[in-house]
Coordinates of C-alpha atoms and ligand atoms in Angstrom, one line a residue:
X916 CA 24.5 -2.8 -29.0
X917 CA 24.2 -5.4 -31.7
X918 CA 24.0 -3.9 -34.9
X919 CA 22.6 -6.0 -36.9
X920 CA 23.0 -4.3 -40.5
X921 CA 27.0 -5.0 -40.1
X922 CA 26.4 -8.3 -39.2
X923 CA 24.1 -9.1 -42.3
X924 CA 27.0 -7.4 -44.5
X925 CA 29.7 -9.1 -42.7
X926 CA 27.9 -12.5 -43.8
X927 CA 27.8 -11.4 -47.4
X928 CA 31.0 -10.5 -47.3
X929 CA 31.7 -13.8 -46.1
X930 CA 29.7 -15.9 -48.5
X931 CA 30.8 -13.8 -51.3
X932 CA 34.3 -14.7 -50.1
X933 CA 33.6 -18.5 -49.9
X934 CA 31.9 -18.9 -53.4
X935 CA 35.4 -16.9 -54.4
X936 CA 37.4 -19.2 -53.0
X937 CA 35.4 -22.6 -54.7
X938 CA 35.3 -21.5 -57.7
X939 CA 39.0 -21.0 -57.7
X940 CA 39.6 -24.7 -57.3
X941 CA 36.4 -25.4 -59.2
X942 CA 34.5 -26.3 -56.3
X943 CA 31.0 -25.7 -55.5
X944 CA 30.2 -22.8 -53.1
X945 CA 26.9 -25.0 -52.4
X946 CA 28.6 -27.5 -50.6
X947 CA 30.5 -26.1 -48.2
X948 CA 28.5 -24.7 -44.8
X949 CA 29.1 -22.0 -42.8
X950 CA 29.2 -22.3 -39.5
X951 CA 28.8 -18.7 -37.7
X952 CA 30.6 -19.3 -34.4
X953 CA 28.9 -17.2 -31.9
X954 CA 30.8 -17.7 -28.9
X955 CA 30.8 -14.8 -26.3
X956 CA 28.0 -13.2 -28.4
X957 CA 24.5 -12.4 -27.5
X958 CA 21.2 -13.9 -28.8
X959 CA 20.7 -10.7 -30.4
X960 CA 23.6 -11.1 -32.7
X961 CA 22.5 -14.6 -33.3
X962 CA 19.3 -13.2 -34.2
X963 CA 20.3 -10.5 -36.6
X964 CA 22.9 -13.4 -38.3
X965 CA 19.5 -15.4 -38.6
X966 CA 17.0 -12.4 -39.6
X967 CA 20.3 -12.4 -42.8
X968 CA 19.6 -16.1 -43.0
X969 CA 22.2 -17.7 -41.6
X970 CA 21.5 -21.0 -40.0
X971 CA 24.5 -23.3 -38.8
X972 CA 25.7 -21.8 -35.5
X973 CA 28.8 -22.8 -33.7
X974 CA 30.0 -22.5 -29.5
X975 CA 32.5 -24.2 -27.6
X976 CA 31.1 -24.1 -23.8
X977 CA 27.9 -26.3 -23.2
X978 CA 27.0 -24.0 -20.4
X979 CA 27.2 -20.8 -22.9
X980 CA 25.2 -23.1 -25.7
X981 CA 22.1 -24.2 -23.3
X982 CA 21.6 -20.5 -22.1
X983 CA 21.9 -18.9 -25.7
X984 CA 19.8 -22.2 -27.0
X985 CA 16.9 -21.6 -24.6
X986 CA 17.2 -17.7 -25.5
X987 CA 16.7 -18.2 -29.4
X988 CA 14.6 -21.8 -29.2
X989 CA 11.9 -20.6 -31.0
X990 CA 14.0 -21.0 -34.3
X991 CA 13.6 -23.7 -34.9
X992 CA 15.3 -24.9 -37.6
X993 CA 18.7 -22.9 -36.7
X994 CA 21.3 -25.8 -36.5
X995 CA 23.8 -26.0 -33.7
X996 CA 27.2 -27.3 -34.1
X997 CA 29.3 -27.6 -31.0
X998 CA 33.4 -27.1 -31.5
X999 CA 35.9 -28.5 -29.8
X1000 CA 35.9 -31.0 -27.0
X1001 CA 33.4 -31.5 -24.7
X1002 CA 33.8 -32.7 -20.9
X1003 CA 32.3 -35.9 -20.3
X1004 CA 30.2 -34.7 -17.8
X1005 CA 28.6 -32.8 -20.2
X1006 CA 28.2 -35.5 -22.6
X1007 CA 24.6 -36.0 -22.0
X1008 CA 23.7 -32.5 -22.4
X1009 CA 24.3 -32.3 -26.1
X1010 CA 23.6 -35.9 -27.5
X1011 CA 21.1 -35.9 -30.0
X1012 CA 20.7 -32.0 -29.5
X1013 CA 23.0 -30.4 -31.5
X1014 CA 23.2 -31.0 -35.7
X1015 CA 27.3 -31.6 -35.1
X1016 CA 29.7 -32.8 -32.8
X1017 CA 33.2 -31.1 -34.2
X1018 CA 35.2 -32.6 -31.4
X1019 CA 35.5 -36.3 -30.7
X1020 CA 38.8 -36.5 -29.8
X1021 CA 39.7 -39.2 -26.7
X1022 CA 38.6 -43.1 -26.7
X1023 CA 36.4 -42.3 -22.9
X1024 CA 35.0 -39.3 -24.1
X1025 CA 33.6 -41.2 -27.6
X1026 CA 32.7 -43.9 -25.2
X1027 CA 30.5 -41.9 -23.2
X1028 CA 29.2 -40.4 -26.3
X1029 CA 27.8 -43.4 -27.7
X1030 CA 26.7 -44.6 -24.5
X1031 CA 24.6 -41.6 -24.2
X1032 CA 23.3 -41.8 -27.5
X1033 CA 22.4 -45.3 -27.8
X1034 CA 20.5 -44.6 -24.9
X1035 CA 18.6 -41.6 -26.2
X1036 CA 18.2 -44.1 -29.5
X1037 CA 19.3 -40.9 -31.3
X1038 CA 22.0 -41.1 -34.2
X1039 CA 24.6 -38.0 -33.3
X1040 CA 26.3 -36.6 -36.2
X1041 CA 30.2 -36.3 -35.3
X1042 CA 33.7 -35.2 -36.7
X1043 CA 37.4 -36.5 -35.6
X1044 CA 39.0 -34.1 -34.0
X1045 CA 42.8 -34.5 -35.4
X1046 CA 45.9 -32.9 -33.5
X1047 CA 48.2 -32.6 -36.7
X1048 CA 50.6 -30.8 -35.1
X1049 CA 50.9 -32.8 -31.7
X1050 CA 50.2 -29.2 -29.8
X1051 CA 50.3 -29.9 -26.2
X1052 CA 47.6 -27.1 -25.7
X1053 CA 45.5 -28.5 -28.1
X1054 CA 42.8 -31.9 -28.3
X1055 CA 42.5 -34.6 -30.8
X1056 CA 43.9 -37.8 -32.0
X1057 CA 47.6 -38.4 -33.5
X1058 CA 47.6 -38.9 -37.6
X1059 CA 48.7 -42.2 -36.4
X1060 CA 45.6 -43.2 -34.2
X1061 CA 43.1 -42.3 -36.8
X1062 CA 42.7 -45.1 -38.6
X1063 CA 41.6 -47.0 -35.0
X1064 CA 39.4 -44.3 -34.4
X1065 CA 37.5 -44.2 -37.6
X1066 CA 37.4 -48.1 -36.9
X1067 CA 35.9 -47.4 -33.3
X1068 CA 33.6 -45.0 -34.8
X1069 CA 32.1 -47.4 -37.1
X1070 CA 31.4 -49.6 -35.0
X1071 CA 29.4 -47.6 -32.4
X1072 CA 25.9 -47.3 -32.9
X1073 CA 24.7 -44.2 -31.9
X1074 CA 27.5 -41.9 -33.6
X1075 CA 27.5 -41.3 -37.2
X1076 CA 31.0 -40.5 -37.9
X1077 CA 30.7 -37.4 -41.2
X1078 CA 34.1 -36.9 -41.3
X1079 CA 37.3 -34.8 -39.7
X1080 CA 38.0 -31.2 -37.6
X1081 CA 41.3 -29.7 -37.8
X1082 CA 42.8 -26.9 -35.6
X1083 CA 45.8 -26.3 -36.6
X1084 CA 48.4 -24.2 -34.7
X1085 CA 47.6 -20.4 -34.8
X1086 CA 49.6 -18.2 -37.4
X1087 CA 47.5 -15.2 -38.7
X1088 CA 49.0 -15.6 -41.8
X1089 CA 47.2 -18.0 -43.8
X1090 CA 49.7 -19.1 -46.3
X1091 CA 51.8 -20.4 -42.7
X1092 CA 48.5 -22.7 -42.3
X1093 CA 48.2 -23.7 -45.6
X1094 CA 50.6 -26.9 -45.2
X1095 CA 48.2 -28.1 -42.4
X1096 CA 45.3 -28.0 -44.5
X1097 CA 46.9 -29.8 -47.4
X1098 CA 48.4 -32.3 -44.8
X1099 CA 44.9 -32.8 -43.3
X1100 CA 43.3 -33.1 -47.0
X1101 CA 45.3 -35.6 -47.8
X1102 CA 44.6 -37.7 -44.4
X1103 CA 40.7 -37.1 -45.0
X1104 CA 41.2 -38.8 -48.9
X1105 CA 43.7 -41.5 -46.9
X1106 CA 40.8 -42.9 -44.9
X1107 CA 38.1 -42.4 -47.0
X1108 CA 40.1 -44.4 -49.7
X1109 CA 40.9 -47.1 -46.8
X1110 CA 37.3 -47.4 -45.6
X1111 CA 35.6 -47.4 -48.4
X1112 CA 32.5 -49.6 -48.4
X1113 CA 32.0 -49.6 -44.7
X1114 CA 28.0 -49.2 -44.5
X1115 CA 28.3 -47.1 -41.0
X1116 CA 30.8 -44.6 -42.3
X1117 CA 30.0 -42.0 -45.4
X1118 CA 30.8 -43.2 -48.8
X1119 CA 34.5 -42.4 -50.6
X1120 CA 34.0 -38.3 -51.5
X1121 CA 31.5 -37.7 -48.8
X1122 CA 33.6 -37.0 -46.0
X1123 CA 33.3 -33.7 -44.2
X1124 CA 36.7 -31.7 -42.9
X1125 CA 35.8 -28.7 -40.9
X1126 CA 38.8 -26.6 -40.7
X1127 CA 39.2 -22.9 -41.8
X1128 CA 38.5 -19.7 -39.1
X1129 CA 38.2 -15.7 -40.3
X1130 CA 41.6 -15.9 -41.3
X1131 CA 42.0 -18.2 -43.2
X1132 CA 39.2 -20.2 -44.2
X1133 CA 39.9 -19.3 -48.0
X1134 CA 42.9 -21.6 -47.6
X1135 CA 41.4 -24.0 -45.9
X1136 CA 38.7 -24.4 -48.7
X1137 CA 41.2 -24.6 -51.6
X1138 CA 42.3 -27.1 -49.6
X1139 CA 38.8 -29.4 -49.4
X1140 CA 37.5 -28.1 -46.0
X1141 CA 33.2 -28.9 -46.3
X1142 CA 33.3 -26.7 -43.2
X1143 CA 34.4 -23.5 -41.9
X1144 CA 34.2 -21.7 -38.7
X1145 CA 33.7 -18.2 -38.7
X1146 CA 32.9 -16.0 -35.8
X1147 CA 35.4 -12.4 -36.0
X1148 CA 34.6 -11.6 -39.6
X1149 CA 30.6 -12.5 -38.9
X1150 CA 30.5 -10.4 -35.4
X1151 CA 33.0 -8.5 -34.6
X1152 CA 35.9 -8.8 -32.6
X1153 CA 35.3 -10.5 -29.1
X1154 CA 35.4 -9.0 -25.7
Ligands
LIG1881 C1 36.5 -19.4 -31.9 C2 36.7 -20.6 -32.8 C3 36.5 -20.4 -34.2 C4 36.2 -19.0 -34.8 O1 37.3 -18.2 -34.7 P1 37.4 -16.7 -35.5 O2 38.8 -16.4 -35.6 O3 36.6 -15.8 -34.6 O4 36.7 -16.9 -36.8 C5 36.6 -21.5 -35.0 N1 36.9 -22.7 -34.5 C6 37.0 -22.9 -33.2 C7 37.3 -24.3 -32.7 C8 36.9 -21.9 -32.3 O5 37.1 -22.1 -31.0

């Protein structure tokens, strides 16, 4: 049963937390999105998160996205943002379909991507996904191989590179995670100071960093994320 009463609550809770953590760094609330990850959860609860009038949706698994997409395609102007990476096979599934990509992360896959994209003459919005932390169970580029990334990026026509994803390595407690957002701030203000001026990328101060989950996304936006991903403290605990 979705109840969908707790889930509008849960999203004021959550927004009321956001604007909480902006305005103690003297940011504003109004910039950064959040993105109600909605993995394992039914249209309903998609539905009840929209009725409260939330709007950027996140899921990891195509497969899970087209069914739950054709469920709720009548809203129209819900955003989806898919997280994490995405096979190449299934590449041509969500080019020029989704509002955000938060998961380039390997040279073949981006190649496919723009391939795809340049085909569909669409422009996809997409994020770098960065492996700070060099986890073996985790995707995304080395700190190192960013810079040729971002130069890649720029120089492929269909993908509109906004900016950088983080997953850092798990720790409930936020203050554990806190280095990796710092260190993944500073990387974001690196290249965006280094590429500065390039027409195809966003201007210096425009780039996105999507990092921050239910448990510590108040961190994440001391620490300049533009983007957080929320899905326990919106739904519920998943199955
Ligand atoms: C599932 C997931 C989230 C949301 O996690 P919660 O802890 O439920 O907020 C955020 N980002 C990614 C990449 C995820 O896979």
């Amino acid at each position: 049963m979705i109840d969908s009463a707790t889930i509008a609550e849960n999203l004021a809770a959550v927004a009321d937390r956001i604007g909480r953590a902006a305005r103690h760094v003297g940011r504003d609330p109004q910039a950064i999105t959040l993105v109600a990850v909605s993995k394992t959860q039914p249209a309903a609860a998609i539905r009840a998160a929209y009725a409260a009038g939330q709007r950027d949706f996140g899921e990891n698994y195509v497969q899970e996205w087209q069914h739950k997409a054709a469920e709720v395609a009548d809203l129209t102007d819900l955003r989806w943002h898919v997280l994490g990476h995405v096979q190449r096979n299934k590449v041509k599934l969500v080019i020029g379909k989704v509002a955000l990509l938060h998961g380039v992360d390997d040279m073949l896959g981006l190649d496919e991507m723009a391939r795809h994209a340049w085909q569909a003459k669409v422009q996809q919005d997409v994020l770098l996904q960065v492996n700070l932390a060099q986890e073996a169970t985790k995707r995304g580029c080395t700190e190192a191989d960013a810079d040729l990334f971002v130069e890649v990026l720029a120089r492929s026509p269909g993908l509109r590179l906004r900016g950088l994803m983080l997953l850092p390595p798990f720790d409930l407690d936020a203050e554990a995670v806190r280095p990796w957002f710092a260190r993944m701030c500073a990387l974001r203000d690196r290249l965006q100071a280094a590429f500065a001026g390039v027409p195809t990328l966003p201007s210096a101060g425009h780039w996105w960093l999507s990092m921050g989950m239910s448990h510590d996304f108040e961190a994440a936006i001391e620490h300049g994320a533009t983007h957080v991903r929320v899905g326990t403290a919106i739904f519920g605990p998943r199955a």
